[in-house]
Each structure stands twice: as C-alpha cells, then as structure tokens.
Short mmCIF file of C-alpha atoms in Angstrom, two decimals:
data_model
loop_
_atom_site.label_atom_id
_atom_site.label_comp_id
_atom_site.label_asym_id
_atom_site.label_seq_id
_atom_site.Cartn_x
_atom_site.Cartn_y
_atom_site.Cartn_z
CA UNK A 477 0.25 0.14 0.19
CA UNK A 478 1.45 3.44 -0.48
CA UNK A 479 -0.62 6.52 0.38
CA UNK A 480 -0.88 8.43 3.58
CA UNK A 481 -3.33 9.06 6.01
CA UNK A 482 -4.28 12.21 8.15
CA UNK A 483 -6.10 11.81 11.66
CA UNK A 484 -7.65 15.27 12.86
CA UNK A 485 -11.12 15.55 13.86
CA UNK A 486 -11.93 12.98 10.90
CA UNK A 487 -9.76 10.58 9.68
CA UNK A 488 -8.45 10.93 5.81
CA UNK A 489 -6.91 7.63 3.98
CA UNK A 490 -5.22 8.70 0.60
CA UNK A 491 -4.24 5.65 -1.34
CA UNK A 492 -1.61 5.78 -4.94
CA UNK A 493 -2.28 3.11 -7.39
CA UNK A 494 -2.18 0.57 -4.58
CA UNK A 495 -3.25 -3.60 -4.07
CA UNK A 496 -4.62 -4.56 -0.87
CA UNK A 497 -6.30 -8.10 0.27
CA UNK A 498 -9.29 -8.02 2.60
CA UNK A 499 -8.99 -11.29 3.82
CA UNK A 500 -12.67 -11.01 5.54
CA UNK A 501 -13.68 -10.67 2.15
CA UNK A 502 -11.71 -12.44 0.14
CA UNK A 503 -11.21 -9.75 -2.08
CA UNK A 504 -7.96 -8.32 -3.73
CA UNK A 505 -8.81 -4.67 -4.33
CA UNK A 506 -6.10 -3.67 -7.21
CA UNK A 507 -4.41 0.02 -8.42
CA UNK A 508 -6.59 1.19 -5.86
CA UNK A 509 -6.40 5.33 -6.03
CA UNK A 510 -8.45 8.17 -4.23
CA UNK A 511 -9.03 9.41 -0.81
CA UNK A 512 -11.84 7.90 1.36
CA UNK A 513 -12.39 10.07 4.60
CA UNK A 514 -14.24 9.06 7.82
CA UNK A 515 -16.09 11.39 9.63
CA UNK A 516 -18.86 11.92 12.63
CA UNK A 517 -21.36 12.41 10.44
CA UNK A 518 -20.04 10.51 7.09
CA UNK A 519 -17.75 8.55 5.13
CA UNK A 520 -17.09 10.11 1.97
CA UNK A 521 -15.11 9.00 -1.31
CA UNK A 522 -13.04 11.72 -3.22
CA UNK A 523 -11.90 10.63 -7.09
CA UNK A 524 -11.48 6.85 -5.77
CA UNK A 525 -10.71 4.07 -8.47
CA UNK A 526 -10.41 0.61 -7.89
CA UNK A 527 -10.24 -2.48 -9.59
CA UNK A 528 -12.42 -5.64 -7.62
CA UNK A 529 -11.73 -8.81 -8.83
CA UNK A 530 -12.67 -9.10 -12.68
CA UNK A 531 -14.60 -5.33 -12.10
CA UNK A 532 -13.42 -1.68 -12.10
CA UNK A 533 -14.96 1.09 -10.27
CA UNK A 534 -14.72 4.89 -9.96
CA UNK A 535 -16.69 6.22 -6.84
CA UNK A 536 -17.50 9.49 -5.73
CA UNK A 537 -19.94 11.11 -3.03
CA UNK A 538 -20.88 10.16 0.49
CA UNK A 539 -22.98 7.88 3.08
CA UNK A 540 -23.98 9.20 5.84
CA UNK A 541 -24.23 7.46 9.28
CA UNK A 542 -27.83 8.91 9.69
CA UNK A 543 -28.52 6.81 6.10
CA UNK A 544 -28.59 9.42 3.39
CA UNK A 545 -27.12 8.71 -0.12
CA UNK A 546 -25.41 10.92 -2.83
CA UNK A 547 -23.17 8.21 -4.33
CA UNK A 548 -22.08 8.57 -8.38
CA UNK A 549 -20.83 5.12 -9.59
CA UNK A 550 -19.31 3.96 -12.69
CA UNK A 551 -18.15 0.93 -13.09
CA UNK A 552 -17.29 -2.29 -15.97
CA UNK A 553 -18.50 -5.47 -15.68
CA UNK A 554 -20.45 -5.11 -12.61
CA UNK A 555 -22.35 -7.70 -10.74
CA UNK A 556 -25.58 -6.81 -8.90
CA UNK A 557 -24.34 -8.40 -5.88
CA UNK A 558 -21.30 -5.59 -5.57
CA UNK A 559 -23.89 -3.01 -5.60
CA UNK A 560 -25.88 -4.61 -2.88
CA UNK A 561 -22.68 -4.76 -0.81
CA UNK A 562 -22.09 -1.33 -0.93
CA UNK A 563 -25.62 -0.12 -0.50
CA UNK A 564 -25.82 -2.57 2.76
CA UNK A 565 -29.18 -4.11 1.09
CA UNK A 566 -30.72 -6.58 -1.43
CA UNK A 567 -32.15 -5.82 -4.57
CA UNK A 568 -33.28 -8.75 -5.25
CA UNK A 569 -32.82 -9.74 -8.74
CA UNK A 570 -29.89 -10.21 -11.61
CA UNK A 571 -27.94 -8.23 -13.31
CA UNK A 572 -24.48 -7.47 -14.70
CA UNK A 573 -22.57 -5.08 -17.13
CA UNK A 574 -21.37 -2.02 -17.16
CA UNK A 575 -23.49 1.02 -15.49
CA UNK A 576 -23.02 4.73 -14.88
CA UNK A 577 -25.04 5.25 -11.86
CA UNK A 578 -26.35 8.23 -9.47
CA UNK A 579 -27.80 7.54 -5.90
CA UNK A 580 -29.48 9.72 -4.00
CA UNK A 581 -32.10 9.50 -0.75
CA UNK A 582 -31.81 7.61 1.96
CA UNK A 583 -31.67 3.39 2.11
CA UNK A 584 -35.70 3.15 2.58
CA UNK A 585 -36.34 5.91 -0.48
CA UNK A 586 -33.89 5.96 -3.23
CA UNK A 587 -33.51 7.84 -6.32
CA UNK A 588 -31.31 6.23 -9.27
CA UNK A 589 -30.47 7.79 -12.47
CA UNK A 590 -28.88 5.27 -14.09
CA UNK A 591 -27.05 4.52 -17.28
CA UNK A 592 -26.43 0.38 -18.31
CA UNK A 593 -25.32 -1.82 -20.83
CA UNK A 594 -25.85 -5.85 -19.95
CA UNK A 595 -28.02 -8.16 -18.86
CA UNK A 596 -31.10 -7.83 -16.45
CA UNK A 597 -32.85 -10.87 -15.54
CA UNK A 598 -33.21 -13.16 -19.02
CA UNK A 599 -33.02 -9.91 -20.90
CA UNK A 600 -30.28 -8.08 -23.16
CA UNK A 601 -30.24 -3.98 -22.87
CA UNK A 602 -28.64 -1.64 -24.60
CA UNK A 603 -27.79 1.95 -24.19
CA UNK A 604 -30.23 2.03 -21.36
CA UNK A 605 -30.90 5.18 -19.44
CA UNK A 606 -33.94 5.21 -16.43
CA UNK A 607 -34.78 7.52 -13.56
CA UNK A 608 -36.41 5.07 -10.84
CA UNK A 609 -37.43 5.54 -6.91
CA UNK A 610 -36.13 2.26 -5.05
CA UNK A 611 -38.80 2.37 -2.17
CA UNK A 612 -40.57 -0.64 -0.40
CA UNK A 613 -38.74 -3.03 -2.58
CA UNK A 614 -40.42 -1.25 -5.52
CA UNK A 615 -37.84 0.13 -8.20
CA UNK A 616 -41.04 2.60 -9.95
CA UNK A 617 -39.53 3.70 -13.09
CA UNK A 618 -40.69 7.11 -14.92
CA UNK A 619 -38.75 6.87 -17.41
CA UNK A 620 -36.75 4.26 -19.69
CA UNK A 621 -35.32 4.25 -22.78
CA UNK A 622 -33.67 1.07 -24.23
CA UNK A 623 -32.45 -1.29 -26.37
CA UNK A 624 -33.69 -4.59 -24.97
CA UNK A 625 -33.33 -7.93 -27.03
CA UNK A 626 -33.00 -6.01 -29.88
CA UNK A 627 -36.00 -3.90 -29.76
CA UNK A 628 -36.28 -0.26 -29.48
CA UNK A 629 -38.51 0.56 -26.32
CA UNK A 630 -39.19 3.85 -24.56
CA UNK A 631 -41.44 3.34 -21.67
CA UNK A 632 -42.05 3.13 -17.91
CA UNK A 633 -42.88 0.49 -15.48
CA UNK A 634 -41.97 -1.16 -11.90
CA UNK A 635 -39.88 -3.92 -10.65
CA UNK A 636 -41.49 -5.65 -7.73
CA UNK A 637 -38.52 -7.36 -5.69
CA UNK A 638 -40.35 -8.19 -2.12
CA UNK A 639 -40.76 -11.63 -1.00
CA UNK A 640 -38.34 -13.38 -2.37
CA UNK A 641 -39.50 -12.87 -5.66
CA UNK A 642 -39.05 -10.75 -8.66
CA UNK A 643 -42.27 -9.64 -10.39
CA UNK A 644 -42.22 -6.91 -13.47
CA UNK A 645 -43.98 -4.44 -15.32
CA UNK A 646 -42.72 -2.62 -18.48
CA UNK A 647 -44.64 -0.97 -21.16
CA UNK A 648 -44.23 2.02 -23.60
CA UNK A 649 -44.04 2.03 -27.80
CA UNK A 650 -41.24 0.23 -29.45
CA UNK A 651 -39.74 -1.04 -32.66
CA UNK A 652 -37.92 -3.88 -34.50
CA UNK A 653 -39.87 -6.24 -32.23
CA UNK A 654 -38.73 -9.77 -33.20
CA UNK A 655 -39.98 -12.03 -30.81
CA UNK A 656 -38.08 -14.90 -31.38
CA UNK A 657 -34.88 -12.82 -29.57
CA UNK A 658 -36.33 -14.27 -26.42
CA UNK A 659 -38.96 -11.90 -24.82
CA UNK A 660 -40.72 -14.88 -23.21
CA UNK A 661 -37.66 -16.53 -21.42
CA UNK A 662 -37.58 -20.11 -22.69
CA UNK A 663 -40.03 -20.50 -25.28
CA UNK A 664 -39.18 -20.52 -29.04
CA UNK A 665 -41.10 -18.00 -30.56
CA UNK A 666 -41.82 -17.20 -34.36
CA UNK A 667 -39.62 -14.45 -36.23
CA UNK A 668 -41.54 -11.51 -36.55
CA UNK A 669 -40.42 -7.60 -37.17
CA UNK A 670 -42.99 -4.64 -36.43
CA UNK A 671 -43.29 -1.71 -34.25
CA UNK A 672 -46.00 -0.22 -31.73
CA UNK A 673 -47.29 -0.33 -28.12
CA UNK A 674 -46.21 -3.16 -25.94
CA UNK A 675 -46.41 -4.62 -22.06
CA UNK A 676 -44.46 -6.79 -21.00
CA UNK A 677 -45.07 -8.92 -17.36
CA UNK A 678 -42.78 -11.20 -16.08
CA UNK A 679 -43.11 -13.57 -12.75
CA UNK A 680 -40.10 -15.04 -11.80
CA UNK A 681 -41.82 -17.47 -9.09
CA UNK A 682 -43.92 -19.14 -11.77
CA UNK A 683 -41.98 -18.58 -14.88
CA UNK A 684 -44.84 -16.83 -16.54
CA UNK A 685 -44.32 -13.59 -19.16
CA UNK A 686 -47.18 -12.07 -20.48
CA UNK A 687 -46.59 -9.89 -23.66
CA UNK A 688 -49.77 -7.43 -24.94
CA UNK A 689 -49.08 -5.48 -28.59
CA UNK A 690 -50.75 -3.59 -30.50
CA UNK A 691 -48.30 -3.51 -33.88
CA UNK A 692 -48.57 -2.12 -37.46
CA UNK A 693 -47.02 -2.62 -40.84
CA UNK A 694 -45.13 -6.04 -40.06
CA UNK A 695 -45.01 -9.78 -40.21
CA UNK A 696 -44.56 -12.71 -37.98
CA UNK A 697 -42.53 -15.27 -39.56
CA UNK A 698 -44.07 -15.54 -42.93
CA UNK A 699 -47.63 -13.59 -42.00
CA UNK A 700 -47.45 -9.82 -42.96
CA UNK A 701 -49.91 -7.61 -41.77
CA UNK A 702 -50.92 -4.28 -41.53
CA UNK A 703 -52.35 -4.01 -38.22
CA UNK A 704 -52.31 -6.65 -35.26
#
C-alpha cells in the first residue's frame, strides 16, 4: 500500500495505485487510488478508483451515518451483488454489465439515475437510460429508454423485488420487435418484425411472461400484416 493517513477531527486515507487484500471479504483490491474520508457524520469517497476481481469502479460522493446517500458510481463488468454490498441492502434481481449510476436519497427511499449496458434477469439491454425510485422493495421507473433484446423501447414500469421474488411490468412504445429474440424466456417464438406499443409482465416465481402488443406494418414469421 502506498499513500497517507491524516488523523484530525476526521480520518482521511489517501491511496496511490495500491493493492490490498481484504481477508474478511476474500477480495483483492488492485490499483486503488483516491481518498476515503471518515467523519462523525459520514464516510466520503473522493476520486476513488479501484479494480475488484474482474470489476473496475470509479466512486465519488458520500454516505451519511444517518442513512442519506449521494453517490456517483461508474462500473465496468459489475454484478448486482457488488452494488448490494455497497448499499448494504438486497435489491432482489440479477444483473451484470457496465453502469453509470447516480444514487441520492435514503436507504429506504432511493432515487436512481441509471445508464446501463448489460443483462437484466433474462433480457439484454443496450444504451439504457432510466430514472427510478426504489422504495418498499419496488423500483418504480418513471422513464426508460433502451434497446431490449434487439427492440428499441421507450416507456415506464416497475420491478417488485419483495418476497424473494421478482415481478416486473414494462409498457411503452417499441420498434424492431422480434419475438424470437427471447422476449419470453425459454420459449421458442416465431421470427417477427414490427413496431407499436408493447406491455411485458414477468414473474420469476412461476416463470410466467405475458406480452401484450398492438403493432402495425410488419410480419410474424411469413404472415405479413398492416395491423395486429
């Protein structure tokens, strides 16, 4: 480890390209640089960069001991368990990818401004941007724009991650909809290409997916249509 420690009313630890092994977490932190400051009111991260296992992070902001958060996190090859450990809470769904995340609020009511490329449950997301409120184990998305399994989607919805289950509903407008691209996990559906409005309801507990769509000017397999 290379750096400095300043102890005054606060404790400030500055690290310069250091490698640390956390025995309690069985985790190696490589190329750790930046400042971690601990005070009576908060723990703060200033220009903190680190590689943990195969994941790299850039972190700025603070977490108050009273529960308030104001954090900016950029991560590459992130898995959701890493975010859960940082927040000291379970989010209840599976995800992995690259994320640029701003978190504000309290642990019982968080506002998340998310940019994301990766996998969410059984779906592939590209160039996702979303704004949501996490409260009472529900992620309420006021806006989502993304490419989901190849279809371009703009809309809103919610994820309910209570009761050790994941249930979500998304609704909005979409284009380049191809049902064969895994919109119903584990089910083989015909090739399609269409645009219109779409609703996706998914429950992990009973492995059920319901898709409702109103689409125009496209085809399903070899069946062309003007409106469906």
